[in-house]
XYZ file of N, CA, C and O in Angstrom:
444
model
N 208.472 144.334 95.132
C 207.720 143.110 95.327
C 207.158 142.683 93.971
O 206.556 143.479 93.263
N 207.367 141.425 93.621
C 206.881 140.946 92.328
C 205.357 140.886 92.338
O 204.720 140.814 93.388
N 204.786 140.883 91.150
C 203.324 140.860 91.061
C 202.763 139.538 91.572
O 201.679 139.505 92.158
N 203.504 138.447 91.383
C 203.027 137.145 91.887
C 203.024 137.144 93.419
O 202.064 136.698 94.046
N 204.077 137.635 94.011
C 204.150 137.708 95.465
C 203.067 138.622 96.022
O 202.429 138.313 97.032
N 202.829 139.726 95.347
C 201.784 140.652 95.781
C 200.410 139.984 95.735
O 199.589 140.175 96.641
N 200.156 139.170 94.714
C 198.873 138.464 94.614
C 198.728 137.443 95.740
O 197.656 137.300 96.325
N 199.820 136.730 96.052
C 199.774 135.736 97.123
C 199.521 136.422 98.468
O 198.681 135.977 99.256
N 200.229 137.511 98.731
C 200.035 138.245 99.984
C 198.608 138.764 100.071
O 197.959 138.650 101.114
N 198.082 139.296 98.983
C 196.703 139.793 98.965
C 195.711 138.676 99.238
O 194.752 138.854 99.995
N 195.931 137.518 98.633
C 195.028 136.381 98.837
C 195.051 135.914 100.292
O 194.009 135.613 100.875
N 196.231 135.859 100.896
C 196.351 135.438 102.291
C 195.655 136.439 103.211
O 194.930 136.054 104.133
N 195.845 137.721 102.959
C 195.184 138.745 103.777
C 193.667 138.656 103.641
O 192.946 138.734 104.642
N 193.187 138.493 102.420
C 191.743 138.382 102.195
C 191.186 137.157 102.919
O 190.161 137.238 103.591
N 191.862 136.025 102.803
C 191.398 134.806 103.476
C 191.384 134.991 104.989
O 190.444 134.563 105.661
N 192.391 135.651 105.522
C 192.450 135.901 106.969
C 191.267 136.740 107.420
O 190.614 136.433 108.416
N 190.965 137.788 106.688
C 189.837 138.657 107.041
C 188.524 137.895 106.933
O 187.688 137.945 107.838
N 188.327 137.167 105.845
C 187.067 136.439 105.655
C 186.862 135.381 106.729
O 185.781 135.267 107.299
N 187.882 134.587 107.028
C 187.711 133.524 108.006
C 187.609 134.050 109.420
O 186.898 133.498 110.245
N 188.291 135.145 109.735
C 188.159 135.697 111.087
C 186.780 136.309 111.275
O 186.192 136.218 112.336
N 186.221 136.928 110.239
C 184.863 137.466 110.307
C 183.866 136.330 110.506
O 182.955 136.420 111.315
N 184.053 135.233 109.790
C 183.167 134.082 109.906
C 183.213 133.535 111.332
O 182.184 133.239 111.923
N 184.392 133.427 111.901
C 184.525 132.895 113.251
C 183.825 133.783 114.268
O 183.172 133.297 115.179
N 183.918 135.086 114.117
C 183.239 136.005 115.034
C 181.730 135.867 114.900
O 181.009 135.800 115.872
N 181.242 135.794 113.665
C 179.800 135.695 113.450
C 179.239 134.386 113.985
O 178.096 134.309 114.370
N 180.066 133.338 114.025
C 179.605 132.036 114.487
C 179.709 131.872 116.001
O 179.355 130.843 116.521
N 180.211 132.871 116.687
C 180.402 132.790 118.129
C 179.090 132.489 118.836
O 178.066 133.086 118.555
N 179.141 131.566 119.783
C 177.929 131.213 120.538
C 177.411 132.384 121.360
O 176.268 132.412 121.735
N 178.281 133.328 121.661
C 177.879 134.468 122.475
C 177.073 135.477 121.676
O 176.522 136.406 122.240
N 177.002 135.292 120.358
C 176.319 136.265 119.524
C 174.810 136.020 119.545
O 174.332 134.982 119.121
N 174.082 136.965 120.062
C 172.622 136.893 120.036
C 172.085 138.296 119.835
O 172.783 139.279 120.078
N 170.861 138.369 119.349
C 170.235 139.661 119.099
C 168.730 139.488 119.129
O 168.217 138.366 119.119
N 168.034 140.587 119.192
C 166.571 140.556 119.167
C 166.073 141.722 118.341
O 166.803 142.687 118.100
N 164.841 141.621 117.901
C 164.240 142.680 117.107
C 163.038 142.177 116.348
O 162.566 141.055 116.562
N 162.554 143.012 115.450
C 161.377 142.667 114.666
C 161.734 141.702 113.542
O 162.803 141.790 112.943
N 160.813 140.810 113.268
C 161.015 139.781 112.253
C 159.734 139.646 111.444
O 158.633 139.675 112.002
N 159.889 139.514 110.137
C 158.757 139.265 109.236
C 159.073 138.000 108.451
O 160.095 137.349 108.678
N 158.203 137.637 107.528
C 158.491 136.501 106.656
C 158.216 136.897 105.224
O 157.455 137.815 104.941
N 158.903 136.216 104.324
C 158.722 136.495 102.904
C 158.019 135.318 102.269
O 158.398 134.174 102.457
N 156.962 135.601 101.559
C 156.202 134.529 100.922
C 156.602 134.400 99.458
O 157.057 135.351 98.839
N 156.444 133.205 98.951
C 156.674 132.977 97.538
C 158.128 132.785 97.142
O 158.410 132.488 95.996
N 159.059 132.963 98.067
C 160.476 132.764 97.730
C 161.072 131.733 98.677
O 160.765 131.700 99.847
N 161.961 130.945 98.124
C 162.715 130.023 98.968
C 161.860 128.915 99.542
O 160.645 128.921 99.436
N 162.540 127.962 100.107
C 161.844 126.863 100.762
C 162.729 126.388 101.902
O 163.899 126.755 102.006
N 162.176 125.589 102.748
C 162.941 125.100 103.883
C 162.966 126.103 105.017
O 162.318 127.149 104.972
N 163.714 125.773 106.023
C 163.815 126.615 107.215
C 164.993 127.565 107.037
O 166.101 127.319 107.528
N 164.738 128.653 106.327
C 165.788 129.604 105.966
C 165.403 131.009 106.402
O 164.263 131.273 106.765
N 166.395 131.913 106.330
C 166.168 133.298 106.741
C 167.117 134.219 105.994
O 168.131 133.788 105.443
N 166.764 135.509 106.019
C 167.610 136.553 105.454
C 168.095 137.455 106.582
O 167.331 137.804 107.479
N 169.384 137.805 106.527
C 169.988 138.724 107.485
C 170.940 139.629 106.723
O 171.518 139.225 105.713
N 171.114 140.855 107.184
C 171.944 141.815 106.452
C 173.421 141.458 106.415
O 174.084 141.683 105.403
N 173.971 140.918 107.505
C 175.422 140.755 107.572
C 175.924 139.365 107.941
O 177.089 139.067 107.672
N 175.126 138.520 108.563
C 175.624 137.196 108.949
C 176.008 136.404 107.704
O 175.321 136.470 106.677
N 177.090 135.649 107.775
C 177.528 134.863 106.612
C 176.485 133.830 106.201
O 175.791 133.265 107.059
N 176.400 133.574 104.904
C 175.529 132.516 104.416
C 175.950 131.201 105.072
O 177.128 130.926 105.261
N 174.959 130.406 105.433
C 175.224 129.138 106.098
C 175.181 129.218 107.615
O 175.192 128.186 108.281
N 175.133 130.436 108.169
C 175.042 130.592 109.622
C 173.718 130.016 110.111
O 172.671 130.270 109.528
N 173.772 129.238 111.179
C 172.563 128.669 111.769
C 172.147 129.509 112.962
O 172.978 129.886 113.787
N 170.855 129.791 113.046
C 170.286 130.578 114.149
C 169.147 129.830 114.800
O 168.355 129.178 114.113
N 169.023 129.974 116.103
C 167.800 129.563 116.792
C 166.978 130.836 116.958
O 167.395 131.762 117.638
N 165.816 130.870 116.340
C 164.931 132.033 116.410
C 163.764 131.664 117.312
O 163.087 130.660 117.089
N 163.541 132.498 118.338
C 162.505 132.217 119.334
C 161.509 133.360 119.396
O 161.894 134.531 119.397
N 160.244 133.000 119.450
C 159.168 133.965 119.691
C 158.923 133.970 121.200
O 158.352 133.022 121.739
N 159.383 135.010 121.917
C 159.224 135.009 123.372
C 157.766 135.016 123.822
O 157.446 134.552 124.919
N 156.864 135.500 122.984
C 155.448 135.544 123.355
C 154.839 134.149 123.421
O 154.007 133.870 124.280
N 155.263 133.260 122.512
C 154.688 131.909 122.487
C 155.646 130.853 123.017
O 155.228 129.739 123.335
N 156.935 131.169 123.063
C 157.929 130.195 123.489
C 158.375 129.257 122.382
O 159.246 128.417 122.582
N 157.801 129.380 121.204
C 158.168 128.521 120.080
C 159.520 128.938 119.502
O 159.833 130.122 119.434
N 160.286 127.938 119.042
C 161.587 128.192 118.430
C 161.717 127.409 117.137
O 161.081 126.372 116.956
N 162.593 127.903 116.261
C 162.916 127.206 115.023
C 164.390 127.469 114.715
O 164.905 128.532 115.027
N 165.052 126.476 114.151
C 166.439 126.661 113.719
C 166.429 126.898 112.222
O 165.837 126.112 111.467
N 167.048 127.999 111.812
C 167.077 128.393 110.403
C 168.525 128.562 109.947
O 169.438 128.702 110.751
N 168.696 128.574 108.627
C 169.998 128.807 108.007
C 169.913 130.093 107.193
O 168.962 130.287 106.428
N 170.902 130.969 107.344
C 170.934 132.213 106.572
C 171.316 131.874 105.126
O 172.365 131.284 104.883
N 170.440 132.242 104.183
C 170.714 131.975 102.778
C 170.370 133.159 101.879
O 170.359 133.037 100.657
N 170.089 134.314 102.483
C 169.676 135.477 101.691
C 170.069 136.747 102.449
O 170.355 136.704 103.646
N 170.072 137.856 101.753
C 170.341 139.162 102.360
C 169.038 139.915 102.555
O 168.102 139.789 101.783
N 168.985 140.715 103.576
C 167.816 141.497 103.920
C 167.604 141.353 105.409
O 168.418 140.719 106.081
N 166.589 141.845 105.965
C 165.599 142.756 105.363
C 166.190 144.158 105.214
O 167.096 144.535 105.939
N 165.657 144.889 104.270
C 166.202 146.209 103.982
C 165.266 147.344 104.355
O 165.514 148.486 104.014
N 164.207 147.062 105.068
C 163.304 148.134 105.468
C 162.505 147.762 106.695
O 162.537 146.635 107.167
N 161.820 148.723 107.235
C 160.903 148.476 108.330
C 161.537 148.222 109.675
O 160.863 147.795 110.597
N 162.835 148.431 109.812
C 163.482 148.237 111.099
C 163.552 146.796 111.553
O 163.723 146.526 112.734
N 163.436 145.845 110.620
C 163.463 144.431 110.985
C 164.900 143.905 111.040
O 165.777 144.404 110.363
N 165.115 142.852 111.836
C 166.438 142.231 111.935
C 166.522 140.931 111.136
O 167.618 140.492 110.783
N 165.380 140.301 110.849
C 165.339 139.049 110.104
C 164.104 138.987 109.234
O 163.061 139.551 109.584
N 164.237 138.275 108.127
C 163.089 137.828 107.344
C 163.167 136.309 107.298
O 164.223 135.755 106.981
N 162.072 135.632 107.635
C 162.027 134.173 107.637
C 161.303 133.648 106.415
O 160.434 134.316 105.851
N 161.624 132.418 106.032
C 160.857 131.742 104.990
C 159.470 131.424 105.549
O 159.254 131.436 106.767
N 158.542 131.126 104.665
C 157.180 130.784 105.096
C 157.207 129.554 106.000
O 156.510 129.504 107.017
N 158.025 128.566 105.650
C 158.104 127.347 106.463
C 158.528 127.652 107.894
O 157.948 127.136 108.851
N 159.543 128.493 108.051
C 160.006 128.864 109.393
C 158.955 129.681 110.132
O 158.742 129.506 111.327
N 158.275 130.565 109.405
C 157.218 131.386 110.014
C 156.077 130.510 110.526
O 155.513 130.778 111.591
N 155.746 129.463 109.798
C 154.687 128.548 110.240
C 155.078 127.824 111.524
O 154.246 127.629 112.405
N 156.356 127.427 111.626
C 156.807 126.761 112.852
C 156.638 127.693 114.053
O 156.224 127.264 115.132
N 156.938 128.968 113.861
C 156.785 129.943 114.954
C 155.327 130.349 115.172
O 155.008 130.985 116.175
N 154.456 130.014 114.228
C 153.050 130.401 114.346
C 152.822 131.881 114.121
O 151.924 132.482 114.712
N 153.626 132.495 113.246
C 153.554 133.943 113.067
C 152.877 134.378 111.771
O 152.788 135.567 111.515
N 152.378 133.446 110.969
C 151.833 133.833 109.665
C 150.589 134.711 109.775
O 150.336 135.517 108.894
N 149.843 134.576 110.833
C 148.667 135.439 111.020
C 149.052 136.825 111.512
O 148.368 137.805 111.236
N 150.148 136.917 112.254
C 150.566 138.202 112.835
C 151.443 139.015 111.901
O 151.488 140.235 112.007
N 152.189 138.359 111.026
C 153.014 139.064 110.054
C 154.374 139.500 110.577
O 155.385 139.035 110.110
N 154.413 140.399 111.530
C 155.665 140.881 112.108
C 155.623 140.643 113.608
O 154.650 140.974 114.264
N 156.700 140.017 114.125
C 156.760 139.734 115.565
C 158.137 140.112 116.104
O 159.090 140.281 115.348
N 158.207 140.219 117.417
C 159.479 140.404 118.095
C 160.094 139.020 118.316
O 159.414 138.105 118.779
N 161.385 138.851 117.956
C 162.057 137.575 118.147
C 163.381 137.766 118.886
O 163.922 138.866 118.937
N 163.859 136.656 119.421
C 165.219 136.577 119.957
C 165.948 135.550 119.106
O 165.391 134.500 118.792
N 167.184 135.862 118.698
C 167.945 134.954 117.841
C 169.315 134.699 118.446
O 169.956 135.603 118.955
N 169.728 133.445 118.392
C 171.031 133.029 118.899
C 171.786 132.315 117.791
O 171.245 131.372 117.173
N 173.040 132.710 117.551
C 173.882 132.014 116.597
C 174.281 130.676 117.206
O 174.694 130.623 118.358
N 174.135 129.619 116.447
C 174.482 128.267 116.938
C 175.866 127.863 116.470
O 176.382 128.319 115.514
């Protein structure tokens, strides 16, 4: 197999894996729950950090205790400690009313 053909085959395989992973992550059936905190001083807008969801993924994050929801976009990686599933921007945390509590239990749905 020529080196050019090998590069083309590799590129096609990589694209297939990346796009199929993206499609799975964007599935409407994908939802999860867990602890959520917010990060202050970084970022702006209604954004969030998640360990594995692709950048640009939109989530509806709901605080079941208050019933409040916010739609955020994944634009960062994390959280990396404390058993949390999401870190929200300050703006998103304010919409949920969680800035006084710091860490809350949330439900998240991929949109």
